[in-house]
Tab-separated table of C-alpha atoms and ligand atoms in Angstrom:
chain	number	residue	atom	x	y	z
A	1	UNK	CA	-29.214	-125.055	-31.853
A	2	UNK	CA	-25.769	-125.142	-33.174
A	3	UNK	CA	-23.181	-122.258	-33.336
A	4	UNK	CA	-20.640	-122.664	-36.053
A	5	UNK	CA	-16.967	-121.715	-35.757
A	6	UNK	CA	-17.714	-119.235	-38.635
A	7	UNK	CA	-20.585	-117.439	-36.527
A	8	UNK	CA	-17.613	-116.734	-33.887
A	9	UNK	CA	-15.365	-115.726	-36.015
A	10	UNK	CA	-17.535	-113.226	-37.754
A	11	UNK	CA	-18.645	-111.776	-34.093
A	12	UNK	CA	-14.675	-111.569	-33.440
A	13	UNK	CA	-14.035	-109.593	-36.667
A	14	UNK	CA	-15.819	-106.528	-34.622
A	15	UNK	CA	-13.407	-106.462	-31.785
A	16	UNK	CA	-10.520	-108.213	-32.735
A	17	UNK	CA	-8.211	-105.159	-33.603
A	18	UNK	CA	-8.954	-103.463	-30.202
A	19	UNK	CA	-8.522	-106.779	-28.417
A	20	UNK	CA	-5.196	-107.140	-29.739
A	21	UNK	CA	-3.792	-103.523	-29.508
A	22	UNK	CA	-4.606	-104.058	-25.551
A	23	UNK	CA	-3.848	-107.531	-25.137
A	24	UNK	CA	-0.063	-106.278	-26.657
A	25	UNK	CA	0.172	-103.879	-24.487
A	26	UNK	CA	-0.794	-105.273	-21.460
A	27	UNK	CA	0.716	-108.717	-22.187
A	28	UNK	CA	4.506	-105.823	-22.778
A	29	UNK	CA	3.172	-104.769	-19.241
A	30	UNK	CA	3.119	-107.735	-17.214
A	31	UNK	CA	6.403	-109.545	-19.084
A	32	UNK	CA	8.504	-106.339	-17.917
A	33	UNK	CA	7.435	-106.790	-14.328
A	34	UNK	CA	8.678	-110.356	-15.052
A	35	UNK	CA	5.064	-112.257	-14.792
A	36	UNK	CA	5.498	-115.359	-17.516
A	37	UNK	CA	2.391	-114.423	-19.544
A	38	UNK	CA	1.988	-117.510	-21.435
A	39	UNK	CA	2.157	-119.372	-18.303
A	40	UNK	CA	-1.226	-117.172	-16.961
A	41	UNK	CA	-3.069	-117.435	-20.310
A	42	UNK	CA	-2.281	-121.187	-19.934
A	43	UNK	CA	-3.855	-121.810	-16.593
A	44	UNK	CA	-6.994	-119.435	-17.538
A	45	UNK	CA	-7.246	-122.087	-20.526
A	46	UNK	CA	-7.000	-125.032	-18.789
A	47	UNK	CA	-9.747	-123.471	-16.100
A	48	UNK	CA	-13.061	-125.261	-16.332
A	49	UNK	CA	-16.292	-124.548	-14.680
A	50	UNK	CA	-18.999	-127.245	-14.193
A	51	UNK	CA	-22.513	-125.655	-14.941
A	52	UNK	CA	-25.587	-126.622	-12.727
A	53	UNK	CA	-28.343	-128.539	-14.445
A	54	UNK	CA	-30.698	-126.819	-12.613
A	55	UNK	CA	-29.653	-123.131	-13.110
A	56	UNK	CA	-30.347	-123.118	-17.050
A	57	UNK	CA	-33.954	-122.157	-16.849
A	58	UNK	CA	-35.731	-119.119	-14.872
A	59	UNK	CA	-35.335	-119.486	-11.698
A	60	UNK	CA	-37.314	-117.789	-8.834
A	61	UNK	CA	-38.958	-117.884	-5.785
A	62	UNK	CA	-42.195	-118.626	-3.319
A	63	UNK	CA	-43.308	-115.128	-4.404
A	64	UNK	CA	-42.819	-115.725	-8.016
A	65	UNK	CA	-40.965	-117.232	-11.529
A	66	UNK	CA	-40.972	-115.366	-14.328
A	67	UNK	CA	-40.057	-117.213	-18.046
A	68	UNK	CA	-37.763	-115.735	-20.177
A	69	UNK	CA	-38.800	-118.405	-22.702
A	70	UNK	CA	-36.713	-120.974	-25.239
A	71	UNK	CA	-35.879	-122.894	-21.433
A	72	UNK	CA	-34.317	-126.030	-22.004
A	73	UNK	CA	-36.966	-128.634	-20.930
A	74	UNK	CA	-35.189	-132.065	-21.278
A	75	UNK	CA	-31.556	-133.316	-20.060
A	76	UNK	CA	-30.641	-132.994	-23.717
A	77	UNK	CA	-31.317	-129.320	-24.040
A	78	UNK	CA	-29.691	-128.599	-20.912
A	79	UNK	CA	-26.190	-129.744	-22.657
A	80	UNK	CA	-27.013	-127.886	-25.598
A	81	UNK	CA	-27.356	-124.745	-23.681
A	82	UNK	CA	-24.117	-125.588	-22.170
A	83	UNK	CA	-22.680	-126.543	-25.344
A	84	UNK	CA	-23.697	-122.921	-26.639
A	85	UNK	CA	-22.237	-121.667	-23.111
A	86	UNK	CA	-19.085	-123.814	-23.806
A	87	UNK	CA	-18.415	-122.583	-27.211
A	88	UNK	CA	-18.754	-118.559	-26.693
A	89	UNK	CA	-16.599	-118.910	-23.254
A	90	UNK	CA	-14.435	-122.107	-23.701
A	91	UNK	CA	-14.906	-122.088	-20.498
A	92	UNK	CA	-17.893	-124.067	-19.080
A	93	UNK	CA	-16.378	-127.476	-20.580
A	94	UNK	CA	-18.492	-129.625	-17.530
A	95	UNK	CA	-22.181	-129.906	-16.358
A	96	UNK	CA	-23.196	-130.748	-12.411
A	97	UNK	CA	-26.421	-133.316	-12.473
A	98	UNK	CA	-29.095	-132.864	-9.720
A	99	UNK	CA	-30.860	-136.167	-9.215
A	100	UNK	CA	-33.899	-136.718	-9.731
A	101	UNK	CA	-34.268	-133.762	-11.289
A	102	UNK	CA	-32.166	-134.694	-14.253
A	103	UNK	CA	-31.864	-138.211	-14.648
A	104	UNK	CA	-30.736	-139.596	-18.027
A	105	UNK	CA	-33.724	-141.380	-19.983
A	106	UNK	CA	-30.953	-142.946	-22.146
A	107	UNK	CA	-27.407	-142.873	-20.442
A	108	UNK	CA	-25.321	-143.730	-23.729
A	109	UNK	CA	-27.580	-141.103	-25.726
A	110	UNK	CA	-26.855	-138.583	-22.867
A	111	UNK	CA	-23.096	-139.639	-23.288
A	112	UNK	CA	-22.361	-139.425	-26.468
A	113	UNK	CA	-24.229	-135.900	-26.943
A	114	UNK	CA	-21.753	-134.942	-24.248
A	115	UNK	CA	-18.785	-136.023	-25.523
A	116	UNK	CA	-20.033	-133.974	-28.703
A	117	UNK	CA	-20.127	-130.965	-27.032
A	118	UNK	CA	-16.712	-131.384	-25.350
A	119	UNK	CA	-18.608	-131.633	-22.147
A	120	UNK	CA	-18.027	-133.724	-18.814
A	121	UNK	CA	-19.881	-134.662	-16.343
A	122	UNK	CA	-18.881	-132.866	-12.905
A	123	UNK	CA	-20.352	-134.545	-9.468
A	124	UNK	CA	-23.821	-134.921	-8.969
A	125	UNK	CA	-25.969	-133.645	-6.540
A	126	UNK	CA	-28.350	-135.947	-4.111
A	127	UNK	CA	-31.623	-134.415	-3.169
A	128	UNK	CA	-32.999	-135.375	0.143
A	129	UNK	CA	-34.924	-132.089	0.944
A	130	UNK	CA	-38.347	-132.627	-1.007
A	131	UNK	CA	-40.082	-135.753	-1.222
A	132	UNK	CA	-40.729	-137.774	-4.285
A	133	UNK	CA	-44.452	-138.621	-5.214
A	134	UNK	CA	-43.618	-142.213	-5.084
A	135	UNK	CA	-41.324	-142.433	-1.728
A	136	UNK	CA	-42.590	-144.402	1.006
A	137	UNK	CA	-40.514	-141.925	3.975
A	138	UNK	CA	-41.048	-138.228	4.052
A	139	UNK	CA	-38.202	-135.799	4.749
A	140	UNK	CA	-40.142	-133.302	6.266
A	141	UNK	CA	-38.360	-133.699	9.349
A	142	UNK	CA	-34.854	-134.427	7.775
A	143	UNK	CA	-33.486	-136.725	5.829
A	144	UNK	CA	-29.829	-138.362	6.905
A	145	UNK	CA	-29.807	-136.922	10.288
A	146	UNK	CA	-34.061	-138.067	10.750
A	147	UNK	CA	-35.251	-139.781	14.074
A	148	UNK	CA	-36.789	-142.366	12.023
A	149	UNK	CA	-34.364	-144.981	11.204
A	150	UNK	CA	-36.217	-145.725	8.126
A	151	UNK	CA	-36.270	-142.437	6.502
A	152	UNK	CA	-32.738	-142.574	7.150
A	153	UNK	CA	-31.999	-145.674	5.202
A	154	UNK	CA	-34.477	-144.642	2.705
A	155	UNK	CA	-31.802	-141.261	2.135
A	156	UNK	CA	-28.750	-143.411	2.322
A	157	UNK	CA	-29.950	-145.902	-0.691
A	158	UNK	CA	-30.828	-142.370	-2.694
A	159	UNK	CA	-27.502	-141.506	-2.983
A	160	UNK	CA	-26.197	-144.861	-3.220
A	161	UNK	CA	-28.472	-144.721	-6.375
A	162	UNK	CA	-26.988	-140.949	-6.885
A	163	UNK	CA	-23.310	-142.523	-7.254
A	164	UNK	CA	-24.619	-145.361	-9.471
A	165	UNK	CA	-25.788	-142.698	-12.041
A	166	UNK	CA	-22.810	-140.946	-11.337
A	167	UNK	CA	-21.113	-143.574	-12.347
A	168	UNK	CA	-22.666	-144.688	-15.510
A	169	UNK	CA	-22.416	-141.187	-16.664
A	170	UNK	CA	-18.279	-141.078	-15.809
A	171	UNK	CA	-18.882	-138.442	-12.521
A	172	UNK	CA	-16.345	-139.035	-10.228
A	173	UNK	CA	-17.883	-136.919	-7.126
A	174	UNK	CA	-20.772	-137.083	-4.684
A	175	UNK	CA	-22.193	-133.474	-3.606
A	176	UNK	CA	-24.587	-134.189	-0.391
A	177	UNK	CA	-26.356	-130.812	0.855
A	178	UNK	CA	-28.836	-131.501	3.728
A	179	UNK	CA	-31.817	-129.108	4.418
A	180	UNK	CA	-31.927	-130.854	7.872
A	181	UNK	CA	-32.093	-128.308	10.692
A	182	UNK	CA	-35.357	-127.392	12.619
A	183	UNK	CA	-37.795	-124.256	12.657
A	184	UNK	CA	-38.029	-123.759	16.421
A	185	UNK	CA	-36.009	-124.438	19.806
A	186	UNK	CA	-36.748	-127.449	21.371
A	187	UNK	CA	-37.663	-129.182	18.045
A	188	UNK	CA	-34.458	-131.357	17.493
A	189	UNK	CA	-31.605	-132.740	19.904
A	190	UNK	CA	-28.694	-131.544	18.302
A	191	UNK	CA	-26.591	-134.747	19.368
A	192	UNK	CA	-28.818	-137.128	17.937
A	193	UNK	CA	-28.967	-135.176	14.651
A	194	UNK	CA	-25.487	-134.926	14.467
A	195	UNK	CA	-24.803	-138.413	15.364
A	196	UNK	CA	-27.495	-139.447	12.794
A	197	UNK	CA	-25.968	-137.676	9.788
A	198	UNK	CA	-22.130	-138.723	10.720
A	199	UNK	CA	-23.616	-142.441	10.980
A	200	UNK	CA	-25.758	-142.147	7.052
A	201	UNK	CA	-22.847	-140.352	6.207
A	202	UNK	CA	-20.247	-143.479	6.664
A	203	UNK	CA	-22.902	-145.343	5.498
A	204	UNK	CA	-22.602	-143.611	2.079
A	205	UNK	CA	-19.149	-143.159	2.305
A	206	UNK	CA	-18.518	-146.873	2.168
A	207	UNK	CA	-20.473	-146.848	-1.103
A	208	UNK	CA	-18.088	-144.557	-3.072
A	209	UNK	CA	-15.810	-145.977	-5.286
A	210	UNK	CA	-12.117	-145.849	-4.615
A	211	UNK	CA	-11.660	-142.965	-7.042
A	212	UNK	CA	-14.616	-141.227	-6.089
A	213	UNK	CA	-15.201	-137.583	-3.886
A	214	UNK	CA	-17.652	-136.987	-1.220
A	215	UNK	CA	-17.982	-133.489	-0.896
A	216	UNK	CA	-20.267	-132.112	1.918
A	217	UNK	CA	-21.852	-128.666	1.549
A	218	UNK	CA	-22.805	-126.806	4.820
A	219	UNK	CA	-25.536	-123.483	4.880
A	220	UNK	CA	-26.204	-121.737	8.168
A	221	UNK	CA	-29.939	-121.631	7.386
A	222	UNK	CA	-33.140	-122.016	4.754
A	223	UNK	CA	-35.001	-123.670	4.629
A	224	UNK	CA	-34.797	-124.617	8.106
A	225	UNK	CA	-34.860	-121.088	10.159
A	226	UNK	CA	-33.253	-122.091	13.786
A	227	UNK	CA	-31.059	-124.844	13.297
A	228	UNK	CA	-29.344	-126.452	10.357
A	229	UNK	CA	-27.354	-129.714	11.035
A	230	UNK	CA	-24.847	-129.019	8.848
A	231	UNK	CA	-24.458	-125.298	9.094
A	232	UNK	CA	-20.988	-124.427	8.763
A	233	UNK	CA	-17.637	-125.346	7.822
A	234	UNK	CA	-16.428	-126.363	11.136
A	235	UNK	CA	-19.308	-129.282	10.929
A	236	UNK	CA	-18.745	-130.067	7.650
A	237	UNK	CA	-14.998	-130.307	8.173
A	238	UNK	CA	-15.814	-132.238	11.334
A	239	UNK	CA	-18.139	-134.506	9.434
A	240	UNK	CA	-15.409	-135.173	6.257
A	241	UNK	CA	-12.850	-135.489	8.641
A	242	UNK	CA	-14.822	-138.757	10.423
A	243	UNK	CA	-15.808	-140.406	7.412
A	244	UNK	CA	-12.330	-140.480	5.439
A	245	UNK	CA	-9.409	-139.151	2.907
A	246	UNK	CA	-12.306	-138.797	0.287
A	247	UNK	CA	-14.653	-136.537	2.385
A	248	UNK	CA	-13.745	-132.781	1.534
A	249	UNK	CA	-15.895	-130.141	2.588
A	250	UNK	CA	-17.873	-127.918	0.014
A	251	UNK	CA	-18.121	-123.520	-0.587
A	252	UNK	CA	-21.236	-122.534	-1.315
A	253	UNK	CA	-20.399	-118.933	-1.525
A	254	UNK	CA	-23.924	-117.775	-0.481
A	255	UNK	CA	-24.327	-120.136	2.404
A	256	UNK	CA	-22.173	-117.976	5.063
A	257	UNK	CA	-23.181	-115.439	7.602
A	258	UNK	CA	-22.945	-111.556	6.524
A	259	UNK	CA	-19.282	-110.276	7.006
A	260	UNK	CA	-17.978	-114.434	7.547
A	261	UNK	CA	-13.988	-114.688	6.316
A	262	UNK	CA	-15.272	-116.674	3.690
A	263	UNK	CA	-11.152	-116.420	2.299
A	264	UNK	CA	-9.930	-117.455	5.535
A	265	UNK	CA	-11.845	-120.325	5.819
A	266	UNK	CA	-11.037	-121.276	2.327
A	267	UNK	CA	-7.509	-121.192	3.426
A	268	UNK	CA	-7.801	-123.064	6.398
A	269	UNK	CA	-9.670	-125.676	4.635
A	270	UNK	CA	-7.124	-126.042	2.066
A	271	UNK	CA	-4.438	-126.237	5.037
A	272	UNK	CA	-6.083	-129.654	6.541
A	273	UNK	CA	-6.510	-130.883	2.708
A	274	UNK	CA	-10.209	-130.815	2.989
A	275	UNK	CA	-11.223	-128.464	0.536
A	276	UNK	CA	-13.469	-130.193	-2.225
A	277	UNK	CA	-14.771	-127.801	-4.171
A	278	UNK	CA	-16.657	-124.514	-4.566
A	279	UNK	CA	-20.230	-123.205	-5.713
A	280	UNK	CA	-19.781	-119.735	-6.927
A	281	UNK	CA	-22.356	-117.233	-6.749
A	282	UNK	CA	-22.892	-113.954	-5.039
A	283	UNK	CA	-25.208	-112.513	-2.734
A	284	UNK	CA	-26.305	-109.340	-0.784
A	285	UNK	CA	-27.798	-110.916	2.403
A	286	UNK	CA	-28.911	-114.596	2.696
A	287	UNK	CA	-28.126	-117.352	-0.335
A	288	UNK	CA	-29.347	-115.315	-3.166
A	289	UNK	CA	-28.029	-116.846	-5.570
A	290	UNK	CA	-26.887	-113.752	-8.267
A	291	UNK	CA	-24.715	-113.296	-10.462
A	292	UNK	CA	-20.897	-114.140	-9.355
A	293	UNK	CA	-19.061	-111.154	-8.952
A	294	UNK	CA	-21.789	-108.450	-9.298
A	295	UNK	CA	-21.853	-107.590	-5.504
A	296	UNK	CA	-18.707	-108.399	-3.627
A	297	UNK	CA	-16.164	-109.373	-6.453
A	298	UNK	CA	-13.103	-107.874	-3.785
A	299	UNK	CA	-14.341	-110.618	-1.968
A	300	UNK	CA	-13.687	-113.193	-5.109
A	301	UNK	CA	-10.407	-112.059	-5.453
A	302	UNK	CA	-9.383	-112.646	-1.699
A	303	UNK	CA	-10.628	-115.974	-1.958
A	304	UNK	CA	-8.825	-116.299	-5.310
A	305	UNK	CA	-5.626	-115.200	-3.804
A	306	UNK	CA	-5.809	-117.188	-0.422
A	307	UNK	CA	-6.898	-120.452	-3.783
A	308	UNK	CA	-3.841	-119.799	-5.535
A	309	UNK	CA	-1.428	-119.816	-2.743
A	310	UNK	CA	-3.096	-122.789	-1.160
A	311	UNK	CA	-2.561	-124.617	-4.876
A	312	UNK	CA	0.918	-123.982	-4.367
A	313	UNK	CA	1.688	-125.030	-0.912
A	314	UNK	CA	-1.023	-127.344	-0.321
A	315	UNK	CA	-0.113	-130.221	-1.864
A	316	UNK	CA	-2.001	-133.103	-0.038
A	317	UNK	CA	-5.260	-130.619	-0.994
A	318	UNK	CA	-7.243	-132.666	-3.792
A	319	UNK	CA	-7.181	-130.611	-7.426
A	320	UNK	CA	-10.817	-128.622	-6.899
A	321	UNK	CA	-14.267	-128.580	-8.007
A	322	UNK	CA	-15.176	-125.350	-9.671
A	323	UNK	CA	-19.043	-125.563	-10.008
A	324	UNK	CA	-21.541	-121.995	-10.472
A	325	UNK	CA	-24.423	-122.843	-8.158
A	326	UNK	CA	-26.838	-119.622	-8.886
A	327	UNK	CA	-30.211	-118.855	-9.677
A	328	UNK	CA	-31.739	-116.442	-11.955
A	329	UNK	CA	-34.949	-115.012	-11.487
A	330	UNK	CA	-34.726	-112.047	-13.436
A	331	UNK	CA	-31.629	-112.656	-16.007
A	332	UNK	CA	-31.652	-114.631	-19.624
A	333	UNK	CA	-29.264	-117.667	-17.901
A	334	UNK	CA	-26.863	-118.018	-20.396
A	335	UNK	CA	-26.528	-114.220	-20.481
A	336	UNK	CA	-25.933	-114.938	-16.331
A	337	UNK	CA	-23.674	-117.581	-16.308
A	338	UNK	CA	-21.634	-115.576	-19.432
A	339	UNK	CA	-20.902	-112.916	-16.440
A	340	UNK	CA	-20.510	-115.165	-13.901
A	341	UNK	CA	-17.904	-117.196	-16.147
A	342	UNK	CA	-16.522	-113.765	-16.982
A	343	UNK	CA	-15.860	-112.946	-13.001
A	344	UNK	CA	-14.411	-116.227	-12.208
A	345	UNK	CA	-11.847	-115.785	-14.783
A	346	UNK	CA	-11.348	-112.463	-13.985
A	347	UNK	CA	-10.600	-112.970	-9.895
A	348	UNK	CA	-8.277	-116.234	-10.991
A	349	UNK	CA	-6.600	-114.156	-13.310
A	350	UNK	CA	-6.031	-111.193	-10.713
A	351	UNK	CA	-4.841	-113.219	-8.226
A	352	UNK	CA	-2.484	-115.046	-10.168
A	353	UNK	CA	-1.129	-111.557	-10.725
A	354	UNK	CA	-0.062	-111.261	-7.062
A	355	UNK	CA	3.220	-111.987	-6.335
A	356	UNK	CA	3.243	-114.652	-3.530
A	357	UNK	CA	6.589	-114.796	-2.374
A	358	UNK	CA	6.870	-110.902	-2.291
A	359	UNK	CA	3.627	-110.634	-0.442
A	360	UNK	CA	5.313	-113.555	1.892
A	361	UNK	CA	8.095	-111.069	2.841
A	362	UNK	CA	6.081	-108.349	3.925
A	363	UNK	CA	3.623	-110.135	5.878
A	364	UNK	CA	7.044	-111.454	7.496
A	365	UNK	CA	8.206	-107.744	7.797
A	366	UNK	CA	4.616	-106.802	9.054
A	367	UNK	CA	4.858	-104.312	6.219
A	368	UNK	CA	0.725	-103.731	6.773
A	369	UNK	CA	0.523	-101.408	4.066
A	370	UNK	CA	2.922	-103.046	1.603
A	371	UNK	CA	0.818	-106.147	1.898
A	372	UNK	CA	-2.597	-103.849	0.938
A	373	UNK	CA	-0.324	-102.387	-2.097
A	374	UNK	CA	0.732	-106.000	-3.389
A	375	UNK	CA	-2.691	-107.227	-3.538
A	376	UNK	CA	-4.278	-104.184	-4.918
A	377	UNK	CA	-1.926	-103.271	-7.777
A	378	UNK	CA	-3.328	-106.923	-8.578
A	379	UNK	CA	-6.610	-106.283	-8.082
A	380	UNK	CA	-6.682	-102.796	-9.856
A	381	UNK	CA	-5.341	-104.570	-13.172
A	382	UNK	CA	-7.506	-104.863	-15.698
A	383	UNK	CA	-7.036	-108.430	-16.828
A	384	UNK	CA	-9.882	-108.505	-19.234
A	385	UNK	CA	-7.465	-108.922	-22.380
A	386	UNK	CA	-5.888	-111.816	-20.736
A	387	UNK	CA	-9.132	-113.814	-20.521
A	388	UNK	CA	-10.456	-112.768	-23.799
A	389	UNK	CA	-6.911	-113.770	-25.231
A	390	UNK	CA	-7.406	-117.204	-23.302
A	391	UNK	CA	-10.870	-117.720	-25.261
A	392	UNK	CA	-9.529	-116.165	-28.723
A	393	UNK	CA	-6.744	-118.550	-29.003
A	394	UNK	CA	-8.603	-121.545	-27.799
A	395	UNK	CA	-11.658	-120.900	-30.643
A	396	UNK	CA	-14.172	-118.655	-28.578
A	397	UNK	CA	-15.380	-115.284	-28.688
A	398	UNK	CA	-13.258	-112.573	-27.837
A	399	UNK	CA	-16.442	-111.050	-26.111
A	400	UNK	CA	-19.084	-113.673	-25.367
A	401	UNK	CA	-22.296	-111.241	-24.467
A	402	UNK	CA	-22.073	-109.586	-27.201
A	403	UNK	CA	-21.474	-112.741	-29.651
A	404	UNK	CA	-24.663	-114.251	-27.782
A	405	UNK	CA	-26.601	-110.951	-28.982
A	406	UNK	CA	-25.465	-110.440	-32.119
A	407	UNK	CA	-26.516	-113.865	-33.230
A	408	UNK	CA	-29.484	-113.520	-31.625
A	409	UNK	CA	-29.270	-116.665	-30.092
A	410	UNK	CA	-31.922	-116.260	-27.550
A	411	UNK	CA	-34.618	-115.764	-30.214
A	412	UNK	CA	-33.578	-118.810	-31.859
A	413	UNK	CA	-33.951	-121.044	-29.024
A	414	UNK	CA	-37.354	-119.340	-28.475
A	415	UNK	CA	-37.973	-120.747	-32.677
A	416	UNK	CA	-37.009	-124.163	-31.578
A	417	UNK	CA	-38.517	-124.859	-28.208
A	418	UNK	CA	-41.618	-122.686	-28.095
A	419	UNK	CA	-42.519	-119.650	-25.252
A	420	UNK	CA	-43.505	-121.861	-23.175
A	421	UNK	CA	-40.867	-124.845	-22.395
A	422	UNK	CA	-40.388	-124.686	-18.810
A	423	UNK	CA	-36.718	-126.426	-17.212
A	424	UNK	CA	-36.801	-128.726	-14.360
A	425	UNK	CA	-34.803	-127.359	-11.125
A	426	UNK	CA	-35.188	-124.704	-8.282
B	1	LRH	C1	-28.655	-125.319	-1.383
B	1	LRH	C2	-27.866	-125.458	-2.666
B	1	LRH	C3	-27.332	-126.839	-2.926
B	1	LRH	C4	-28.197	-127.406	-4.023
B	1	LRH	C5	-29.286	-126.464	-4.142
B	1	LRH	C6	-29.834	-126.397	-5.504
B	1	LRH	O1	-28.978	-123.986	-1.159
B	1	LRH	O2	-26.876	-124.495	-2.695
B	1	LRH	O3	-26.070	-126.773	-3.489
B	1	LRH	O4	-28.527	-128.680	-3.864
B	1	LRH	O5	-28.767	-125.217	-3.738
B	2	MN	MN1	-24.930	-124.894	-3.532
């Protein structure tokens, strides 16, 4: 399914005279306080988010998955989905591969439909927590960090094979999340499955190509329940730090303890230049995968704020991965990853609001409460016309969710694919 220029325009027509009484107004707003407008609308233009290939079709979990129907069930689909995505939000210009659940049949077929959709390929994800019908090693017991030296090897040549199709397809970045861990005390020596996964690690690492990313993501548990090997960002720091300059550690948003300083350890991350990337999501208590921004989007912004200073001053910090990682058992995706798009943009756009050099002076001045103030008048601005200005100018629709409904594009994916099309992924 295609969505003409027309078709957005025509969904724009509805708003477009309310969109641009409060985009003047708030754009008057924000030039008399001296913030360089164009310069904002810029950077939220220029802001891309890679979409996960495996979050375009209903997710769920051991209890249940319930279709929404019209799910994208080949590679191909997936990019038109995120072409569709692309087009309404001009934001989602990228897609994240998860191998071997979406490997490319034909790579130059895959390519060029890409490139026609304005799309690019983001890193790809390695999958060493479920085994493959025709592997000879199981990873029941874990994967790079295993006691058997030939499961081991067996996970190091999968992503060696992960950063050939990488490269065919033009990714320039390696995401390795490990399930490793154990169920029960006693079960694994944590040592020897640290030492295990540092070694496989180097061993991959030597594998990249020069202009390549390895980008480690940690989670404190699930599916292992006592122990995960890589389980926070102090290991995962540790772990990047041993195997070189292109080792950066990865943010899975969900995978943190309740209450963590997720911000502070973005900033500290950024500090050492070891900040890869991020997988936005949100959650309530474990990795739940929902909707960015629709339980703790205070949070977002905090991180946001602690990103945009750290872009500033951290200069030996690589430019960033921005990659949704969510899942969506209840939710129509694209409707999902419209909001989630939509809260990104909206805690960037916040935080690029703040005033760093004034909130510099009265952190210096311990001015406690002038510090709250700074961050909140940022915060407490609605910045929606900025981002819908962002998408108007650069061809998208002023309001995306709405555009989606009104051309009742759901329904005509549902004509093309059938009810019953099912997407490969979690
Ligand atoms: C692990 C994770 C990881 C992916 C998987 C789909 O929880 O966040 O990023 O490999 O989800
Ligand atoms: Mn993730």
């Amino acid at each position: 399914m295609k969505i003409k220029q027309s078709h957005i325009q025509d969904t724009n027509s509805k708003s477009l005279q309310s969109h641009e009484e409060s985009f003047d107004f708030l754009a008057d707003k924000l030039n008399n306080k001296g913030v360089n407008v164009n310069n904002l609308i810029a950077k939220l233009k220029e802001f891309q988010v890679a979409i996960p290939s495996w979050a375009l079709g209903a997710g769920g979990t051991r209890f249940g998955r319930f279709s929404f129907y019209g799910e994208p069930s080949s590679l191909e689909q997936k990019l038109e989905d995120i072409g569709l995505l692309n087009i309404l939000t001009q934001t989602a210009g990228a897609i994240s591969l998860h191998i071997p659940w979406d490997i490319p049949e034909d790579y130059n077929t895959i390519k060029e439909l890409a490139n026609s959709l304005d799309i690019k390929f983001d890193a790809v994800n390695s999958n060493t927590f479920q085994d493959q019908k025709k592997s000879k090693e199981s990873y029941k017991y874990g994967s790079l960090s295993n006691t058997s030296e030939a499961v081991r090897q067996q996970a190091i040549q999968h992503n060696i094979d992960v950063i050939n199709i990488g490269k065919k397809l033009g990714s320039k970045s390696l995401t390795v999340w490990l399930a490793d861990g154990s169920c029960f005390p006693g079960q694994n020596n944590f040592q020897t499955a640290f030492q295990n996964t540092q070694d496989s690690l180097k061993s991959i690492y030597k594998e990249l190509p020069n202009d390549w990313k390895m980008l480690i993501e940690y989670k404190p548990f699930e599916p292992n329940f006592y122990s995960t090997v890589i389980q926070d960002w102090g290991t995962s720091f540790m772990l990047a730090d041993e195997c070189g300059d292109r080792a950066f550690s990865l943010v899975d948003l969900g995978h943190h303890l309740p209450n963590s300083n997720i911000e502070q350890i973005v900033s500290i991350l950024m500090l050492k230049g070891k900040l890869g990337g991020f997988h936005f999501n949100d959650s309530k208590y474990g990795d739940d995968d929902l909707t960015v921004g629709c339980i703790k989007p205070y949070a977002l912004f905090l991180i946001f704020n602690e990103l945009v200073y750290g872009m500033e001053n951290n200069t030996r910090n690589p430019d960033l991965a921005w990659m949704i990682d969510a899942s969506h058992n209840i939710k129509d995706p694209i409707e999902d990853l419209i909001q989630s798009l939509e809260a990104i943009q909206e805690a960037y756009a916040k935080a690029l609001l703040v005033d760093q050099n004034e909130l510099k002076m009265a952190q210096n001045k311990n001015d406690v409460v002038a510090c709250q103030e700074i961050l909140q008048n940022a915060y407490r601005t609605d910045v929606r016309p900025l981002i819908q200005q962002a998408r108007f100018i650069s061809g998208g629709a002023i309001n995306p969710l709405q555009a989606y409904r009104l051309l009742n594009i759901r329904e005509e994916l549902i004509k093309e694919r059938g009810r019953h099309s099912v997407a490969t992924g979690l």
